[in-house]
Tab-separated table of C-alpha atoms in Angstrom:
chain	number	residue	atom	x	y	z
A	43	MET	CA	0.673	-19.151	25.422
A	44	ASN	CA	-2.582	-17.863	23.947
A	45	VAL	CA	-3.392	-14.146	24.035
A	46	ARG	CA	-6.493	-12.156	23.164
A	47	ILE	CA	-5.824	-9.365	20.668
A	48	THR	CA	-8.183	-6.633	19.509
A	49	LEU	CA	-7.401	-4.511	16.473
A	50	ARG	CA	-9.203	-2.600	13.761
A	51	VAL	CA	-9.069	-4.323	10.358
A	52	ASP	CA	-10.318	-2.387	7.337
A	53	GLY	CA	-12.393	-0.153	9.585
A	54	GLU	CA	-13.973	-2.934	11.651
A	55	GLU	CA	-12.968	-3.804	15.205
A	56	ARG	CA	-11.928	-7.457	15.366
A	57	SER	CA	-10.769	-9.683	18.229
A	58	THR	CA	-9.154	-13.088	18.223
A	59	THR	CA	-7.311	-15.398	20.596
A	60	VAL	CA	-4.090	-16.780	19.148
A	61	ASP	CA	-0.740	-18.210	20.120
A	62	SER	CA	1.613	-15.341	20.978
A	63	ARG	CA	3.920	-16.414	18.122
A	64	THR	CA	1.243	-15.886	15.435
A	65	THR	CA	2.109	-13.379	12.738
A	66	LEU	CA	-0.311	-10.711	11.612
A	67	LEU	CA	-0.479	-12.395	8.187
A	68	ASP	CA	-1.488	-15.764	9.635
A	69	ALA	CA	-4.017	-14.142	11.971
A	70	LEU	CA	-5.591	-12.158	9.136
A	71	ARG	CA	-5.863	-15.125	6.796
A	72	GLU	CA	-6.522	-18.031	9.172
A	73	HIS	CA	-8.373	-16.455	12.113
A	74	LEU	CA	-10.076	-13.365	10.676
A	75	SER	CA	-10.768	-14.600	7.087
A	76	VAL	CA	-9.083	-11.569	5.498
A	77	THR	CA	-7.365	-13.055	2.441
A	78	SER	CA	-6.233	-9.931	0.596
A	79	PRO	CA	-2.649	-10.081	1.997
A	80	LYS	CA	-0.896	-13.042	0.405
A	81	LYS	CA	1.708	-15.420	1.787
A	82	GLY	CA	4.447	-15.372	-0.821
A	83	CYS	CA	7.783	-16.085	0.818
A	84	ASP	CA	6.876	-15.875	4.542
A	85	HIS	CA	10.349	-14.358	5.088
A	86	GLY	CA	9.826	-10.653	4.312
A	87	GLN	CA	11.423	-10.810	0.876
A	88	CYS	CA	8.557	-10.513	-1.632
A	89	GLY	CA	6.105	-7.897	-0.295
A	90	ALA	CA	2.954	-9.863	-1.197
A	91	CYS	CA	1.797	-9.547	2.427
A	92	THR	CA	2.194	-5.744	2.681
A	93	VAL	CA	-0.515	-3.977	4.699
A	94	LEU	CA	-0.806	-0.557	6.316
A	95	ILE	CA	-0.469	-0.586	10.110
A	96	ASP	CA	-1.403	2.730	11.689
A	97	GLY	CA	-0.785	4.329	8.292
A	98	ARG	CA	2.657	2.811	7.663
A	99	ARG	CA	3.357	0.020	5.210
A	100	MET	CA	4.616	-3.149	6.831
A	101	LEU	CA	5.220	-6.773	5.934
A	102	SER	CA	2.559	-8.703	7.819
A	103	CYS	CA	4.530	-11.967	7.633
A	104	LEU	CA	7.212	-10.433	9.870
A	105	LYS	CA	4.932	-8.612	12.315
A	106	LEU	CA	3.701	-10.547	15.338
A	107	LEU	CA	0.020	-10.054	16.036
A	108	VAL	CA	0.724	-9.275	19.709
A	109	GLY	CA	2.493	-6.112	18.512
A	110	CYS	CA	-0.688	-4.988	16.743
A	111	ASP	CA	-3.028	-4.920	19.731
A	112	GLY	CA	-5.064	-1.718	19.385
A	113	SER	CA	-3.634	-0.944	15.929
A	114	ASP	CA	-5.460	0.085	12.775
A	115	VAL	CA	-4.680	-2.399	9.976
A	116	VAL	CA	-5.703	-1.612	6.404
A	117	THR	CA	-5.471	-4.166	3.609
A	118	ALA	CA	-6.161	-3.560	-0.088
A	119	ASN	CA	-9.788	-4.490	0.680
A	120	GLY	CA	-10.064	-1.558	3.082
A	121	LEU	CA	-9.005	1.157	0.652
A	122	GLY	CA	-11.394	3.320	-1.356
A	123	ALA	CA	-15.009	4.375	-0.943
A	124	ALA	CA	-16.023	1.331	1.078
A	125	SER	CA	-13.749	2.602	3.831
A	126	GLY	CA	-14.879	6.219	3.499
A	127	LYS	CA	-11.438	7.313	2.307
A	128	SER	CA	-11.320	10.569	0.388
A	129	GLU	CA	-8.989	9.012	-2.201
A	130	ALA	CA	-11.892	7.114	-3.811
A	131	VAL	CA	-12.168	8.050	-7.459
A	132	ARG	CA	-15.018	8.409	-9.910
A	133	ASP	CA	-15.141	6.230	-12.983
A	134	PRO	CA	-15.452	7.803	-16.469
A	135	ALA	CA	-19.267	7.649	-16.281
A	136	GLY	CA	-19.162	9.797	-13.148
A	137	GLU	CA	-20.184	6.987	-10.811
A	138	LEU	CA	-18.305	6.500	-7.589
A	139	GLY	CA	-16.071	3.589	-8.461
A	140	GLY	CA	-15.433	2.621	-4.862
A	141	LEU	CA	-11.750	2.214	-5.597
A	142	HIS	CA	-8.749	4.027	-4.188
A	143	ALA	CA	-6.856	6.054	-6.812
A	144	VAL	CA	-4.012	3.506	-6.728
A	145	GLN	CA	-6.425	0.602	-7.281
A	146	ARG	CA	-8.012	2.437	-10.225
A	147	ALA	CA	-4.572	3.181	-11.727
A	148	PHE	CA	-3.577	-0.498	-11.478
A	149	LEU	CA	-6.756	-1.429	-13.359
A	150	ASP	CA	-6.395	1.323	-15.960
A	151	HIS	CA	-2.746	0.471	-16.689
A	152	ASP	CA	-2.914	-3.336	-16.356
A	153	GLY	CA	-0.540	-3.200	-13.381
A	154	PHE	CA	-0.993	-6.912	-12.757
A	155	GLN	CA	-1.037	-10.241	-14.556
A	156	CYS	CA	-1.901	-13.141	-12.264
A	157	GLY	CA	-2.810	-10.682	-9.487
A	158	TYR	CA	-1.195	-12.569	-6.612
A	159	CYS	CA	1.147	-9.717	-5.649
A	160	THR	CA	-1.334	-6.927	-6.463
A	161	PRO	CA	-2.855	-6.351	-2.983
A	162	GLY	CA	0.642	-5.990	-1.513
A	163	GLN	CA	1.768	-3.779	-4.398
A	164	ILE	CA	-1.251	-1.508	-3.890
A	165	CYS	CA	-0.820	-1.199	-0.113
A	166	SER	CA	2.883	-0.560	-0.584
A	167	ALA	CA	2.178	2.148	-3.173
A	168	VAL	CA	-0.331	3.899	-0.892
A	169	GLY	CA	2.216	3.848	1.944
A	170	MET	CA	5.003	4.950	-0.388
A	171	PHE	CA	3.052	8.007	-1.539
A	172	GLU	CA	2.418	8.928	2.117
A	173	GLU	CA	6.131	8.569	2.927
A	174	ALA	CA	7.101	10.782	-0.009
A	175	ALA	CA	4.479	13.383	0.946
A	176	ALA	CA	5.972	13.436	4.455
A	177	GLY	CA	9.403	14.187	2.942
A	178	GLN	CA	11.024	10.844	3.752
A	179	PRO	CA	13.944	10.364	1.333
A	180	SER	CA	14.897	7.073	-0.299
A	181	HIS	CA	18.334	5.768	-1.268
A	182	VAL	CA	18.073	7.506	-4.647
A	183	THR	CA	16.615	10.856	-3.558
A	184	THR	CA	18.825	13.363	-5.350
A	185	ASP	CA	18.412	16.414	-3.104
A	186	LEU	CA	18.158	15.541	0.566
A	187	ALA	CA	17.832	19.221	1.507
A	188	ASP	CA	14.708	19.660	-0.617
A	189	GLU	CA	11.561	18.871	1.378
A	190	ARG	CA	9.638	18.140	-1.828
A	191	ILE	CA	10.349	14.615	-3.052
A	192	VAL	CA	10.173	14.284	-6.831
A	193	LEU	CA	8.741	10.859	-7.626
A	194	ASP	CA	10.499	10.180	-10.903
A	195	ASP	CA	10.877	6.637	-12.246
A	196	ALA	CA	14.068	5.991	-10.247
A	197	GLU	CA	12.338	7.059	-7.009
A	198	LEU	CA	9.261	4.961	-7.755
A	199	ARG	CA	11.349	1.878	-8.562
A	200	GLU	CA	13.492	2.260	-5.434
A	201	ARG	CA	10.545	2.868	-3.141
A	202	MET	CA	8.686	-0.173	-4.517
A	203	SER	CA	11.742	-2.456	-4.692
A	204	GLY	CA	10.500	-4.529	-1.746
A	205	ASN	CA	7.533	-5.750	-3.781
A	206	LEU	CA	8.243	-8.489	-6.297
A	207	CYS	CA	6.029	-9.470	-9.219
A	208	ARG	CA	6.484	-13.072	-10.320
A	209	CYS	CA	4.895	-12.321	-13.685
A	210	GLY	CA	7.201	-9.388	-14.421
A	211	ALA	CA	4.495	-6.737	-14.852
A	212	TYR	CA	6.906	-4.016	-13.705
A	213	VAL	CA	6.482	-1.784	-16.772
A	214	ASN	CA	2.730	-1.593	-16.223
A	215	ILE	CA	3.111	-1.266	-12.449
A	216	LEU	CA	5.398	1.728	-13.016
A	217	ALA	CA	2.847	3.256	-15.412
A	218	ALA	CA	0.139	2.766	-12.773
A	219	LEU	CA	2.310	4.406	-10.120
A	220	ARG	CA	2.967	7.387	-12.384
A	221	ALA	CA	-0.770	7.782	-12.965
A	222	ALA	CA	-1.655	7.387	-9.286
A	223	GLN	CA	0.772	10.008	-8.001
A	224	PRO	CA	-0.960	12.532	-5.776
A	225	ARG	CA	-1.502	15.791	-7.624
A	226	SER	CA	-0.492	19.268	-6.541
A	227	PRO	CA	-3.161	21.964	-6.198
A	228	ALA	CA	-2.366	22.859	-9.827
A	229	GLY	CA	-3.371	19.321	-10.845
A	230	ARG	CA	0.115	18.086	-11.694
A	231	ALA	CA	2.080	15.180	-10.290
A	232	PRO	CA	5.223	16.140	-8.324
A	233	SER	CA	7.436	14.855	-11.155
A	234	GLU	CA	5.671	17.267	-13.552
A	235	LEU	CA	6.235	20.387	-11.437
A	236	PRO	CA	8.784	23.012	-12.500
A	237	GLU	CA	11.726	23.712	-10.202
A	238	ASP	CA	9.957	26.602	-8.428
A	239	GLY	CA	7.078	24.244	-7.467
A	240	ALA	CA	4.370	26.459	-9.013
């Protein structure tokens, strides 16, 4: 059975008519010509298709499009200055780079090799930072009573473990994640803060 779905993709309202069994990934790539999310495994095991749906990271290969009617979907293409997001960063020359802070960190730290998994890695990282800021613990969070999540290397690895890199660029991805961590008002990443949080 075909259904008409309307959703917002990277800030633009889009509509399409698809079979009710169509996944968000297939609709994005085949019906809406949004190719940033990649089809890696098509079974929810690699993370190459990760997008943000209403601000939460999700695997688009497992999400049916009918469940996204009216949703706001953001791909790696929709992050940064082009989308009006405040996380856009300035390049060293002072020009607006148009990139989200996570995108800039991946470039600065060579957090990719072939680049196939990179859009999913970036969307997952943006969602991961939001989850940590909201106080959502992971399996390796050391102090569940503390509302402030310290994003040390173990936390970053655990929180990004659903995103695989076929090229093995994990060392550089971790360096990019460290650099992209949201800063406190004092200008330090959460993992750099002293115990009292000052």
